[in-house]
Short mmCIF file of C-alpha atoms in Angstrom, two decimals:
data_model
loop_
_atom_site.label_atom_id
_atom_site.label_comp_id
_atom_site.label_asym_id
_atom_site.label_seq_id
_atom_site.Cartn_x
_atom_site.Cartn_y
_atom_site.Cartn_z
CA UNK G 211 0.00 0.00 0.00
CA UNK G 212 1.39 3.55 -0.90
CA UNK G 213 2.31 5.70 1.74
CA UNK G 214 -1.21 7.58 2.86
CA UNK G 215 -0.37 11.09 1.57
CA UNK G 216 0.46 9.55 -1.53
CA UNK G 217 -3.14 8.27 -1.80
CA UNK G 218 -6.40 9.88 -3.10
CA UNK G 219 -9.67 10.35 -1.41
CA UNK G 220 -12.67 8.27 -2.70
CA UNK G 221 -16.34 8.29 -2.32
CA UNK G 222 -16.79 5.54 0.59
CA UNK G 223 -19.53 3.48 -0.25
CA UNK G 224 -22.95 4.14 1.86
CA UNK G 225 -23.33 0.66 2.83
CA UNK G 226 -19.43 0.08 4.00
CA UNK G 227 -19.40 1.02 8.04
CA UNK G 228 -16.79 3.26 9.18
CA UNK G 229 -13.53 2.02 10.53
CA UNK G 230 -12.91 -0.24 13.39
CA UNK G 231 -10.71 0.95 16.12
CA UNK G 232 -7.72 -1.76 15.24
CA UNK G 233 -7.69 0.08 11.46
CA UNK G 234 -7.77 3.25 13.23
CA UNK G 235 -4.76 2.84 15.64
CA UNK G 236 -3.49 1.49 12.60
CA UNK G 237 -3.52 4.31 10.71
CA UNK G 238 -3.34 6.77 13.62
CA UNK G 239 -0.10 5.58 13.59
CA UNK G 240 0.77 6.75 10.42
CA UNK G 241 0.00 10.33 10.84
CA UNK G 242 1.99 12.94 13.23
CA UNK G 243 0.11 15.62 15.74
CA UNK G 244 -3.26 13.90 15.39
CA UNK G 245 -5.30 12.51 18.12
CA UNK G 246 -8.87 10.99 18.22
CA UNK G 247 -11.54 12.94 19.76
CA UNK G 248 -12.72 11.69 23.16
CA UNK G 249 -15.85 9.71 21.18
CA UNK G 250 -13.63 8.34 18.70
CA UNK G 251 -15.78 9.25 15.65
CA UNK G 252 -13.00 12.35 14.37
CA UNK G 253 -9.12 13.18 14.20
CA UNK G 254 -7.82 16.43 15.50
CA UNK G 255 -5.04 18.58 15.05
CA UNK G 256 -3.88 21.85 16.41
CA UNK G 257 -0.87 23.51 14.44
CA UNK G 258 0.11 26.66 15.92
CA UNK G 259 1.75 30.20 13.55
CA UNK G 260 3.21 32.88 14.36
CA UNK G 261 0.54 35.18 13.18
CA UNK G 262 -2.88 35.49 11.67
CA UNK G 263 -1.03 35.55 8.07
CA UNK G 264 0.42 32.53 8.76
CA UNK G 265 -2.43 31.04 9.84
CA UNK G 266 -4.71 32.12 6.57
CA UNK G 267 -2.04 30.86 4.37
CA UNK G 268 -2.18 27.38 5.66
CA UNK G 269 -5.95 27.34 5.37
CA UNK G 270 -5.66 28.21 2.28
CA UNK G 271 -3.16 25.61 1.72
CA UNK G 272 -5.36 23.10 3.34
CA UNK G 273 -8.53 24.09 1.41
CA UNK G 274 -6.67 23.54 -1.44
CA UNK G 275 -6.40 19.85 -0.79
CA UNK G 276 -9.82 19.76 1.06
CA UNK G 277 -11.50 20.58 -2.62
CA UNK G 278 -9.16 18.26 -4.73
CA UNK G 279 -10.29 15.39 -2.35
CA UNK G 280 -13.48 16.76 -1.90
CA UNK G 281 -13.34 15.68 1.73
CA UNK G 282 -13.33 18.93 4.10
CA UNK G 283 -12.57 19.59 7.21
CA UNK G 284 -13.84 21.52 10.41
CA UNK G 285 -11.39 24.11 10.87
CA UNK G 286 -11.46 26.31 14.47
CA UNK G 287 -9.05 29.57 13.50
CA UNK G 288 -7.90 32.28 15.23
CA UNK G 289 -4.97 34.54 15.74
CA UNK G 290 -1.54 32.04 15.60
CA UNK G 291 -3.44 28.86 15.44
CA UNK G 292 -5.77 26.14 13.44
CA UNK G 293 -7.54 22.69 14.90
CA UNK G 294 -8.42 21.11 11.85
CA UNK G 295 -10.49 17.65 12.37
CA UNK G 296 -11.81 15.48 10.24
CA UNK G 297 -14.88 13.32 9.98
CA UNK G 298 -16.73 11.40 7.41
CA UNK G 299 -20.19 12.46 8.12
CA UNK G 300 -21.95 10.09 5.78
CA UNK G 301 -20.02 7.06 7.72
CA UNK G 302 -20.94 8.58 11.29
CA UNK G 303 -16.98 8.03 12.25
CA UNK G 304 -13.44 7.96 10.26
CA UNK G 305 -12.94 6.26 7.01
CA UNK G 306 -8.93 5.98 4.65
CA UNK G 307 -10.32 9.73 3.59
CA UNK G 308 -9.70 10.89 7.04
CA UNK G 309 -6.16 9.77 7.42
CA UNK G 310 -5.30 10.47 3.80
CA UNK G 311 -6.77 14.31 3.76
CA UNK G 312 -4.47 14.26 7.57
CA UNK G 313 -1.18 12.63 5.77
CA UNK G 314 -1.63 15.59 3.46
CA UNK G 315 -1.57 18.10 5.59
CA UNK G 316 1.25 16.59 7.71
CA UNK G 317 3.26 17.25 4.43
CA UNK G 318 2.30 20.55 4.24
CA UNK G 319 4.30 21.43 7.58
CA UNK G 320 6.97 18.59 7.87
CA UNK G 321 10.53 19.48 7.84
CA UNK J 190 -20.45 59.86 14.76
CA UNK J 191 -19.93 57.31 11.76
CA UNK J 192 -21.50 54.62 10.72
CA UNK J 193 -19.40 51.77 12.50
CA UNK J 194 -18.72 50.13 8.67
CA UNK J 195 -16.66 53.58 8.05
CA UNK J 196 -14.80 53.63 11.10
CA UNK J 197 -11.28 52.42 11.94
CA UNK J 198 -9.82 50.36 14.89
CA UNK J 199 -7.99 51.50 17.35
CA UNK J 200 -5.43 49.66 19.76
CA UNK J 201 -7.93 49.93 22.99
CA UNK J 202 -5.84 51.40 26.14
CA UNK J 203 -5.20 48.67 28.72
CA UNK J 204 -6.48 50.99 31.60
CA UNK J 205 -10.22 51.19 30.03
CA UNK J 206 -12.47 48.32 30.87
CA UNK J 207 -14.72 46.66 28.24
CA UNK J 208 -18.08 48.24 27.34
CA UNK J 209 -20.94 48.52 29.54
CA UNK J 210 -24.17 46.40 28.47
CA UNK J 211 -25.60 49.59 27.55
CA UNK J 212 -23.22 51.04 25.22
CA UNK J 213 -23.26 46.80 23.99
CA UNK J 214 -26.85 46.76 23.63
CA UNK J 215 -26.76 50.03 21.12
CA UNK J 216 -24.24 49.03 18.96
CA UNK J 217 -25.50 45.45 18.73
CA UNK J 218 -28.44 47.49 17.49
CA UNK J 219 -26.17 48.98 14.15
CA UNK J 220 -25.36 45.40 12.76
CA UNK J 221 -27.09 42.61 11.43
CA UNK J 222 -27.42 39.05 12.49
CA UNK J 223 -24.88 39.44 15.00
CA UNK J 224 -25.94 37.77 18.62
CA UNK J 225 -24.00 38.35 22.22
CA UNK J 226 -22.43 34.98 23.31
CA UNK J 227 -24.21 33.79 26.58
CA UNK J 228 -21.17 35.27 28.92
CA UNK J 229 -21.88 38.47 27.17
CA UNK J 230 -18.11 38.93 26.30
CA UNK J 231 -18.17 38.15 22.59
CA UNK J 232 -20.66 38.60 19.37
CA UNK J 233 -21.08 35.96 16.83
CA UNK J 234 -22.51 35.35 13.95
CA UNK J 235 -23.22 32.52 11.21
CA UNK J 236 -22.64 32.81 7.78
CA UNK J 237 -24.11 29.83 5.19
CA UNK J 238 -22.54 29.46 1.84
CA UNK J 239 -23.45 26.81 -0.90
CA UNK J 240 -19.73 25.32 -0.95
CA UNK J 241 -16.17 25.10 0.11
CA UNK J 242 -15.11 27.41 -2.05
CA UNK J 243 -17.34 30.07 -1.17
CA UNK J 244 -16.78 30.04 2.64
CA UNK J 245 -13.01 30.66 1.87
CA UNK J 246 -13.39 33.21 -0.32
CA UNK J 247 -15.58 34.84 2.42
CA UNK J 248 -12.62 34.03 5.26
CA UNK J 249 -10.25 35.60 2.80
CA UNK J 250 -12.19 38.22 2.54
CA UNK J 251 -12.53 38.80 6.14
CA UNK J 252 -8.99 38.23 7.00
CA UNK J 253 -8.22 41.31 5.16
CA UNK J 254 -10.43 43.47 7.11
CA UNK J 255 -9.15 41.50 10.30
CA UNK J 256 -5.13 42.33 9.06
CA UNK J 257 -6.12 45.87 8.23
CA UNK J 258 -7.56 46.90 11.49
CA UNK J 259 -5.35 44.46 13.36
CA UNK J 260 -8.36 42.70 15.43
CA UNK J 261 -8.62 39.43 14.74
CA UNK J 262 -11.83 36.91 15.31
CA UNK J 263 -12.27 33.36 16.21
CA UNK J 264 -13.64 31.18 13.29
CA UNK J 265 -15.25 28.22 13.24
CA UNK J 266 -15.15 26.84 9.46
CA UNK J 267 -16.97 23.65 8.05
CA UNK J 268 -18.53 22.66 4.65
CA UNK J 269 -20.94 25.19 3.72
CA UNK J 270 -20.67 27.62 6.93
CA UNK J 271 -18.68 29.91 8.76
CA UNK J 272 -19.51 31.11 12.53
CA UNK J 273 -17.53 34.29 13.22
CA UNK J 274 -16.81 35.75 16.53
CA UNK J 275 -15.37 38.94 18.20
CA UNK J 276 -14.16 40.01 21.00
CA UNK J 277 -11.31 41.93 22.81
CA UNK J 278 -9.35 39.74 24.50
CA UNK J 279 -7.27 42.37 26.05
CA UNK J 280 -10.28 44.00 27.06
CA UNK J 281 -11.82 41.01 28.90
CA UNK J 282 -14.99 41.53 27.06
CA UNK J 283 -16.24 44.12 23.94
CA UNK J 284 -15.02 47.30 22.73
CA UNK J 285 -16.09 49.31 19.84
CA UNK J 286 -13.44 47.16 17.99
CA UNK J 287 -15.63 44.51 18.16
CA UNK J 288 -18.69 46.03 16.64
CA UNK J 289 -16.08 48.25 13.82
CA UNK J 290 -14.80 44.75 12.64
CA UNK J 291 -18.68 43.34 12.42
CA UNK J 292 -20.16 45.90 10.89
CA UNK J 293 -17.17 45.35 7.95
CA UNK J 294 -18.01 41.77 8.15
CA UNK J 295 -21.81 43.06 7.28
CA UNK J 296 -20.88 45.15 4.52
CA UNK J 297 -19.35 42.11 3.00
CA UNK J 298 -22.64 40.13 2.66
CA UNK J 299 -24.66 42.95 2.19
CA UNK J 300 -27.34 42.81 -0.50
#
C-alpha cells in the first residue's frame, strides 16, 4: 500500500461502516500531531503560527487539498493557530479519507 | 459619529475596561445578524454558503479586514458555513473594535 499522503480520497460506499478501532490505531499511527476525539468518531489537530497571516495561508493551503479530495474539514481559527479535524459524516466516524486528507496536511508542515 | 462600517480600529488602552451592556446593547443594534455569546463577552454570527469554495473566499475576505484593522476573530469553518466571533481579548470583554470589525463583516454580505 502507498504511503497515505500519496493516496487519493474516494467516495466511501454508503453501505461500507466506518472504521474499526484496530484500522484506526493502525492508521493513527501513520500520521503525526493527530489525536482521536474523546468519542472516537474524528481526528484532530492543532498547528500553531506565528501570526494570523500565517495562519490564513495554511488554510488556504489546506482548502486547497480539502477541494481536490473533496473531503473537508472543520477548521477552528484564530490569531496564531488552526484545529483542523476530520470526519466522514456520511459514515458517522473515520474512514482511509480521514487519514489520507491528515497525511496531506502533515506534508504541508513537515521538515 | 460614523457609521461603525466607516470607522477604523484603534489599539484599545489597557487601563479602560470593556463596554458597559448599555453602550453593547446600542451598537449590537447597528449590525445585522450578529448575537451576544451567553457570557456576554463576545458577538457571533453565522454565515451559510453553498460550498467550500465560497466560505473561503468569504474568510479571505474577512482576513483582510481583520489584518487591516489588526483585530482578529475566532472562526469556526466547516462545509458550507462559517460562525464568526469577536471580542477583545485584552479587554476582557467588547469594545467598539468589536462592533467596527462586524459591521465590515456586514458590509461584505450585504445585499
Amino acid at each position: 500500500m502507498r504511503p497515505l499522503h500519496e493516496r487519493r480520497c474516494a467516495p466511501w460506499p454508503a453501505d461500507r461502516p466506518a472504521l474499526i478501532p484496530t484500522d484506526t490505531q493502525a492508521l493513527l499511527a501513520q500520521i503525526d500531531g493527530w489525536a482521536l476525539t474523546d468519542d472516537g468518531t474524528a481526528i484532530e489537530r492543532e498547528l500553531r503560527f506565528d501570526d494570523f497571516h500565517r495562519v490564513m495561508a495554511f488554510v488556504n493551503a489546506l482548502a486547497w487539498i480539502a477541494h481536490r479530495e473533496d473531503h473537508h474539514p472543520d477548521l477552528v481559527v484564530g490569531y496564531g493557530r488552526c484545529t483542523v479535524r476530520f470526519q466522514t459524516h456520511s459514515a458517522g466516524g473515520l474512514t482511509d479519507n480521514d487519514f489520507i486528507c491528515a497525511a496531506k496536511v502533515d506534508r504541508l508542515t513537515a521538515d
